[in-house]
Tab-separated table of C-alpha atoms and ligand atoms in Angstrom:
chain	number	residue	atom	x	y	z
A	251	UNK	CA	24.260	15.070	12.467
A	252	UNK	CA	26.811	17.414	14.528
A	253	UNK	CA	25.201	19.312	17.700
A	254	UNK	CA	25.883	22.888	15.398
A	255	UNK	CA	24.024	21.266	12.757
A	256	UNK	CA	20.657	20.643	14.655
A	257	UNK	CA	21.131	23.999	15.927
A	258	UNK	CA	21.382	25.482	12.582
A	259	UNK	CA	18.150	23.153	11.506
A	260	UNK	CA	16.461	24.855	14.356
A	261	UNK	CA	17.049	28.241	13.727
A	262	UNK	CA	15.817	27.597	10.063
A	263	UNK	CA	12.915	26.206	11.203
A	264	UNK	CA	11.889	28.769	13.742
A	265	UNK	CA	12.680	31.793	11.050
A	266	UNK	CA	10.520	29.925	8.303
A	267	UNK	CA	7.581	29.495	11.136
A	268	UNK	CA	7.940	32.876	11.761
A	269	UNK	CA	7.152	34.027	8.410
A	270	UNK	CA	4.664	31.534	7.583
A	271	UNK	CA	2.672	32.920	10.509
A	272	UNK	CA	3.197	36.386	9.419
A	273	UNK	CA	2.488	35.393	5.903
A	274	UNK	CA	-0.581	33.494	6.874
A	275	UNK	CA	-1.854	36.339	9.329
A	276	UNK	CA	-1.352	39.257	7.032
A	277	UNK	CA	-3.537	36.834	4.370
A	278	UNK	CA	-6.628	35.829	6.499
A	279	UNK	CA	-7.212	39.645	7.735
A	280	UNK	CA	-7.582	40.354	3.807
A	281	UNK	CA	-9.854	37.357	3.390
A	282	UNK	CA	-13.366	38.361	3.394
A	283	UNK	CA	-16.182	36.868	4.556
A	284	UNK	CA	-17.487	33.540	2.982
A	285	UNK	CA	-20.666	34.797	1.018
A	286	UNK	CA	-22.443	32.184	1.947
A	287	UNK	CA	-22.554	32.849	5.438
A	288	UNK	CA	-25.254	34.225	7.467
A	289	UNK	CA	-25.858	38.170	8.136
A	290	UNK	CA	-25.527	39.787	10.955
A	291	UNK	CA	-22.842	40.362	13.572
A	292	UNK	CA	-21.882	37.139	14.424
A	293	UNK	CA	-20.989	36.452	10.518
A	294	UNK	CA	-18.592	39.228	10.444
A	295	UNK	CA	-16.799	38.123	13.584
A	296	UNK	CA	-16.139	34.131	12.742
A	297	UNK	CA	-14.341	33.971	9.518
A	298	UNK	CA	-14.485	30.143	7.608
A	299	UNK	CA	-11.295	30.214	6.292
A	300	UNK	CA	-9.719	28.177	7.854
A	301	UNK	CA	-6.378	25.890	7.566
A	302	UNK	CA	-4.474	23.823	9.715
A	303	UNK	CA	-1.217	25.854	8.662
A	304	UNK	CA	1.854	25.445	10.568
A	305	UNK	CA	1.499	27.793	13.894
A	306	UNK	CA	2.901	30.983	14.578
A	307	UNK	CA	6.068	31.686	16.901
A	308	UNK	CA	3.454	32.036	19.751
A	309	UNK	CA	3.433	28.367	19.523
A	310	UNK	CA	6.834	27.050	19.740
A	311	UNK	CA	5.778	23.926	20.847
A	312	UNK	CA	6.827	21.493	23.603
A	313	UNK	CA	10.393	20.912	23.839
A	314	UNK	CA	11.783	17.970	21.084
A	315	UNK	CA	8.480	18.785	19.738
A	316	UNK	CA	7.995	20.644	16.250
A	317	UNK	CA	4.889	20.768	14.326
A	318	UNK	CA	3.795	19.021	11.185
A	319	UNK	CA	4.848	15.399	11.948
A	320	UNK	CA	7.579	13.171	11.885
A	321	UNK	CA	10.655	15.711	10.634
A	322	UNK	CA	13.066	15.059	14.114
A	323	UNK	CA	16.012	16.431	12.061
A	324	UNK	CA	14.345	20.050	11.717
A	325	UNK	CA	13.794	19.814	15.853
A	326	UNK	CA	16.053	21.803	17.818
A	327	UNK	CA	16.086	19.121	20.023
A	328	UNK	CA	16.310	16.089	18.061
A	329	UNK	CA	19.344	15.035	19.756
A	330	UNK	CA	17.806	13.053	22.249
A	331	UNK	CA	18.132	10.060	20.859
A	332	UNK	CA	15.661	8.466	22.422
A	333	UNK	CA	13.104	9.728	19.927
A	334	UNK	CA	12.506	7.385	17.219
A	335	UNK	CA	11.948	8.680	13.479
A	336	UNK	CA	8.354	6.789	13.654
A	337	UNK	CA	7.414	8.401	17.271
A	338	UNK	CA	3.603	8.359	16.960
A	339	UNK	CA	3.451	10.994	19.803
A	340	UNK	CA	3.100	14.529	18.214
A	341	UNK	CA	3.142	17.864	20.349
A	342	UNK	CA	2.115	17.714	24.305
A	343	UNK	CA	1.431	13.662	23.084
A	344	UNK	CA	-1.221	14.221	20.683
A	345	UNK	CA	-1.560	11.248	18.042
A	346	UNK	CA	0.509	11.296	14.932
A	347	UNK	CA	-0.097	7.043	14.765
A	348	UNK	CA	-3.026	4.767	14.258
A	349	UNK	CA	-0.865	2.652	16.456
A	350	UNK	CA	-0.969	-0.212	13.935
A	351	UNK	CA	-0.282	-0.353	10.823
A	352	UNK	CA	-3.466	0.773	9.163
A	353	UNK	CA	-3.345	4.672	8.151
A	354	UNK	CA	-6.228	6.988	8.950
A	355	UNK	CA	-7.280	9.680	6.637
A	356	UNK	CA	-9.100	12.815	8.342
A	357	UNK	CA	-11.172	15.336	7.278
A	358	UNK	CA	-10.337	18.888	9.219
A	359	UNK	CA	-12.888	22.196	9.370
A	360	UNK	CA	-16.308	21.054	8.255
A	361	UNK	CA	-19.077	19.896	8.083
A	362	UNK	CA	-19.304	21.999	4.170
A	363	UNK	CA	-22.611	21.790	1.832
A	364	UNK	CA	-20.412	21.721	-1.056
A	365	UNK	CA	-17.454	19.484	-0.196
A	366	UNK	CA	-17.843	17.258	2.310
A	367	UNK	CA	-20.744	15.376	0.666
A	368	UNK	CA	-18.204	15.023	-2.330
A	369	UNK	CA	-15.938	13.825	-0.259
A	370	UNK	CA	-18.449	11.183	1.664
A	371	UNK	CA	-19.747	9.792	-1.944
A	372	UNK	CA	-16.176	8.657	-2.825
A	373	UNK	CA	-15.616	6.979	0.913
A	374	UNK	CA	-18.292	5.362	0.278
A	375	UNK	CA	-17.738	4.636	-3.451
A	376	UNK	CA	-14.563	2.902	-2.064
A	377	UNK	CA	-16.179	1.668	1.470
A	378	UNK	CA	-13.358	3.758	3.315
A	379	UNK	CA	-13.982	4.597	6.699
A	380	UNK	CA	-12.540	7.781	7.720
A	381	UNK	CA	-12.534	10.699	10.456
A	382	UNK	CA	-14.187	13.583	10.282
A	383	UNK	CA	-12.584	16.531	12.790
A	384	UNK	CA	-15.547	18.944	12.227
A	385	UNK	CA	-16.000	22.768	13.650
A	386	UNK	CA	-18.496	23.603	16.320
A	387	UNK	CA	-20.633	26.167	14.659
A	388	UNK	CA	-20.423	24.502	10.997
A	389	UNK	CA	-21.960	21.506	12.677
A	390	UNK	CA	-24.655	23.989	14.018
A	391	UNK	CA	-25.489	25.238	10.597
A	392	UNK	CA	-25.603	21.731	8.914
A	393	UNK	CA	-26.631	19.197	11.367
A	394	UNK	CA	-27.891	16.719	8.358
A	395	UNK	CA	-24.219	16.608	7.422
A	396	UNK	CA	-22.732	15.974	10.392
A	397	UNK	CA	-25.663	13.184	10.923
A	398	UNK	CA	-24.631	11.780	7.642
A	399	UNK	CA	-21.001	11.526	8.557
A	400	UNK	CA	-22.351	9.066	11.303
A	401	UNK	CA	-24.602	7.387	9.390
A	402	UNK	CA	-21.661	6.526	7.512
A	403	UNK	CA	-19.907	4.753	10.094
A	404	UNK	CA	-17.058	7.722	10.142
A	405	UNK	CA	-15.632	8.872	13.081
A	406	UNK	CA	-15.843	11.987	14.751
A	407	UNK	CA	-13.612	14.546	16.073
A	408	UNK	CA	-14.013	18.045	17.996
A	409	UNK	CA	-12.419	20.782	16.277
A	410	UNK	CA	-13.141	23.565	18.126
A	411	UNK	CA	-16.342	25.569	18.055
A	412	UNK	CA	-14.738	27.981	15.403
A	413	UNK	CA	-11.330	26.915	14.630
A	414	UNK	CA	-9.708	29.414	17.003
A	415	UNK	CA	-5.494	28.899	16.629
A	416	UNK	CA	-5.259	30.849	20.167
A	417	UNK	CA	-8.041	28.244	21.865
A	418	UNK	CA	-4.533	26.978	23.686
A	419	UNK	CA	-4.134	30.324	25.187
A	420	UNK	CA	-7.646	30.979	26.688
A	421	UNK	CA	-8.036	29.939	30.142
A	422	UNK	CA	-8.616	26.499	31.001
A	423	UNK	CA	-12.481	27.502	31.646
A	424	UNK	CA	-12.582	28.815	28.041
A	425	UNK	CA	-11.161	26.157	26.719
A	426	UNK	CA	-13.152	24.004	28.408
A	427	UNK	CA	-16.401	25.901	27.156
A	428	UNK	CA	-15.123	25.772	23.761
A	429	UNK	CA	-15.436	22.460	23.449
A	430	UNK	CA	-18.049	21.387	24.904
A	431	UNK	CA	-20.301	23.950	22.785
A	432	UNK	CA	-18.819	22.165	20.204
A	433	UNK	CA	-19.351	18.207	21.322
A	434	UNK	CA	-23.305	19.874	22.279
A	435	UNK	CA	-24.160	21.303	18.494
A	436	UNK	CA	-22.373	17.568	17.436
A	437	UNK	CA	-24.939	15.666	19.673
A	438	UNK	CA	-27.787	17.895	18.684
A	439	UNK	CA	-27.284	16.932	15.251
A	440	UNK	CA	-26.408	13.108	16.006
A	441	UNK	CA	-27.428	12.336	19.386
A	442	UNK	CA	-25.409	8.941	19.313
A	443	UNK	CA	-22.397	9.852	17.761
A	444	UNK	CA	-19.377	9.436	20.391
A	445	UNK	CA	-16.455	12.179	20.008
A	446	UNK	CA	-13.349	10.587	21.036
A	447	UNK	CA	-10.799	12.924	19.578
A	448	UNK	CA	-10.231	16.519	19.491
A	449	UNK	CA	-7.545	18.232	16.937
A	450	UNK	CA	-6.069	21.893	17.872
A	451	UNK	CA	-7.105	23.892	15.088
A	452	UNK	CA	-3.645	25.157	13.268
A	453	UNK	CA	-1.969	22.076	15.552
A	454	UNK	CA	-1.102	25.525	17.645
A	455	UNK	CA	-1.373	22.604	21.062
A	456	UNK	CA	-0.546	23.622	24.585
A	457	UNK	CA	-0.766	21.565	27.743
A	458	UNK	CA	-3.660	23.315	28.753
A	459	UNK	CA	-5.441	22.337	25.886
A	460	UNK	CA	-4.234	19.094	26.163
A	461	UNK	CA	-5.206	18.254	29.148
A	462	UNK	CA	-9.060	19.855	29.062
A	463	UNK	CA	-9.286	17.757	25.864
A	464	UNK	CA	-8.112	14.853	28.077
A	465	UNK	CA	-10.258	15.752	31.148
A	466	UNK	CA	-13.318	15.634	28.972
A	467	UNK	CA	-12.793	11.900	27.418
A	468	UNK	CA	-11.040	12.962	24.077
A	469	UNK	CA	-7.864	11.628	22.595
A	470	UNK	CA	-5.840	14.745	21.039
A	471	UNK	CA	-5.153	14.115	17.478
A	472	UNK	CA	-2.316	15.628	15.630
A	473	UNK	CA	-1.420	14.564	11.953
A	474	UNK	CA	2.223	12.950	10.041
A	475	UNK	CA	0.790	13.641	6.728
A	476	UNK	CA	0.002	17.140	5.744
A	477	UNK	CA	-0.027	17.640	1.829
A	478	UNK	CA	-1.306	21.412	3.028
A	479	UNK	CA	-4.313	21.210	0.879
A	480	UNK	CA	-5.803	24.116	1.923
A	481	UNK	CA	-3.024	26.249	0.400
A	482	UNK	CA	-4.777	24.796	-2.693
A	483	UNK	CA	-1.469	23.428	-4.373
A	484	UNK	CA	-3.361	21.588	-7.170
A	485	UNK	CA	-4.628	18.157	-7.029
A	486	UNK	CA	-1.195	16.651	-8.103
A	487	UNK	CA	0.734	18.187	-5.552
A	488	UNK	CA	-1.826	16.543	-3.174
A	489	UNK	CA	-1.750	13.539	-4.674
A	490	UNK	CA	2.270	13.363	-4.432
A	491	UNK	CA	2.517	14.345	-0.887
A	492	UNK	CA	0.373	11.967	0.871
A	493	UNK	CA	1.350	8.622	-1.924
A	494	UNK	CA	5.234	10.142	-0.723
A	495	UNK	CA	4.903	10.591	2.799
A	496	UNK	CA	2.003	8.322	4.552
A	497	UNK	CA	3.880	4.923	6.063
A	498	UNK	CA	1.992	2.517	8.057
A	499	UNK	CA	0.574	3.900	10.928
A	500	UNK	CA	0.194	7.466	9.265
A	501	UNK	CA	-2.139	9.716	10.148
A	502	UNK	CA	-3.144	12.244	6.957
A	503	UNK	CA	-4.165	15.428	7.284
A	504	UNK	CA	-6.810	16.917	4.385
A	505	UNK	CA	-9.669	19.035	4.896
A	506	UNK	CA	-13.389	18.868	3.473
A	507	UNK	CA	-13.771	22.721	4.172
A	508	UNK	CA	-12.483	26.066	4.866
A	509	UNK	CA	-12.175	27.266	0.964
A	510	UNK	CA	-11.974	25.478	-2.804
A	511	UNK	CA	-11.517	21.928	-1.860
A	512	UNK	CA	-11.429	21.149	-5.094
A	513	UNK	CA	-8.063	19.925	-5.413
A	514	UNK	CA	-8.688	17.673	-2.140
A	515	UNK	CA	-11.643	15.449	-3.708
A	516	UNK	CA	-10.202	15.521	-7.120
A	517	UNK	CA	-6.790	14.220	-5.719
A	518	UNK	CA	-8.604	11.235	-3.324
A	519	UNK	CA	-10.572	10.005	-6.506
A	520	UNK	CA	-6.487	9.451	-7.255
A	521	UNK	CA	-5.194	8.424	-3.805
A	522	UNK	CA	-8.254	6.081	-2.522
A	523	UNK	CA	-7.378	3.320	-4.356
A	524	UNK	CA	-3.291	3.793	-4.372
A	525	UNK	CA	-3.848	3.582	-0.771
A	526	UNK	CA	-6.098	0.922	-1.072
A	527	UNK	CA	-3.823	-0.857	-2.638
A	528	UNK	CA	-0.919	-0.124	0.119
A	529	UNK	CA	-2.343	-0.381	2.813
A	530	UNK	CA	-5.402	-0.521	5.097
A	531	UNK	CA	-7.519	2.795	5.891
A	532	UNK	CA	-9.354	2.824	8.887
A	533	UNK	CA	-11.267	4.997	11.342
A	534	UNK	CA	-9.827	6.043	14.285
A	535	UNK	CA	-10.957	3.958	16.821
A	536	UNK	CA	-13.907	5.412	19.139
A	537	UNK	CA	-13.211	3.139	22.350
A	538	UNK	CA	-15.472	0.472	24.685
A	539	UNK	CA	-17.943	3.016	25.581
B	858	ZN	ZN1	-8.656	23.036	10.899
């Protein structure tokens, strides 16, 4: 592909990111509330809707970087040729890879009362281990979910206390706040559980957040396999992306919260045993300690 070319790529994907930002913020401030949270100030202020949606222009990313997983040719600097098509490092470094050839299937923006015990029955119903990227203050509201995920023998991941995109942006104290608030209501529901990973809400990574998330023992987990389920494209759609895109070695991006995950469980009662069949599914691995 000629030099122009790439270029050209580029500026297509910087002008699409820049209206799927717009698109995506002029959408969540006419989201209201989820019902079923609590009243009171603090409701109002932390909306659940969330969705690990490609990040605005604030984030442009490292350089050769790009968001959303292995695409080099939509890079602007996917020239270097050093980068391999499979690179399992995503933005700043964070994990795109199992680093084997088992895929990993995660679970972003819970713990939720109605989905992600759905989603645990049919792990279980196929004795899939998973991961489980779950949101401070949704782990404060239901710690006997986030104790079940354990129980399970899933692992865990920090995802922010509530999904905050700009968490990169905050100061390295904030940051640094953020997430341990977040690992604290984990352990108060599941004193034992060990939190080796932490995924940037949105995938909106910076080196600051990088490297707190690396100070404080956690492996920063990006994705290769988004089927953007929480745009809610229909279970098919799902089911297409993932059986089209996930290579050994992938890790897949769904979510067990953050709006009608509907199409999500309905599509793994499809995908589970596909994959199965294809390859091996593991949990991410939680370390020695
Ligand atoms: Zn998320």
């Amino acid at each position: 592909m000629s030099a122009s070319t790439l270029r050209a790529a580029g500026m297509v994907t910087l002008v699409v990111a820049a209206l799927l930002g717009s698109a995506y913020a002029l959408g969540r401030s006419l989201v209201p509330d989820h019902p079923d949270r609590g009243t009171g100030v603090a409701a109002s202020i932390h909306t659940p809707h969330y969705g690990d949606q490609p990040p605005s222009t604030e984030f442009p990313g490292p350089p050769g970087g790009g968001y959303g997983g292995p695409s080099p040719d939509a890079s602007p600097s996917a020239s270097d040729d050093a980068r391999q098509p499979d690179d399992s490092e995503g933005p700043y470094g964070a994990r795109t890879s199992t680093g084997s050839t088992r895929i990993a299937l995660t679970f972003d923006d819970g713990p939720d009362p109605q989905w992600t015990p759905q989603v645990l029955a049919l792990l279980k119903e196929y004795g899939v281990k998973a991961t489980f990227c779950i949101v401070g203050e949704n782990a404060e509201s239901h710690p006997d979910l986030v104790r079940s995920i354990v129980a399970d023998g899933h692992t865990i991941c920090n995802h922010s206390w509530n999904h905050d995109i700009s968490l990169g942006k905050r100061s390295p104290a904030a940051i640094r706040d953020d997430l341990l608030r977040t690992n604290d209501a984990i352990r108060a529901a599941a004193p034992d559980a060990r939190i080796a990973y932490f995924r940037q809400p949105g995938g909106a990574w910076t080196y600051q957040v990088v490297s707190t998330c690396e100070d404080l023992g956690m492996t920063p987990l990006h994705w290769a396999v988004d089927p953007t389920d929480w745009q809610v494209p229909g279970a098919a759609k799902i089911t297409q992306t993932v059986l089209a895109e996930t290579r050994p070695g992938s890790i897949v991006l769904m979510h067990d919260a953050g709006g009608d995950r509907s199409g999500t469980v309905e599509a793994l009662q499809r995908l589970l045993p596909e994959l199965m069949h294809r390859f091996q599914l593991e949990a991410l691995p939680t370390g020695t300690t």
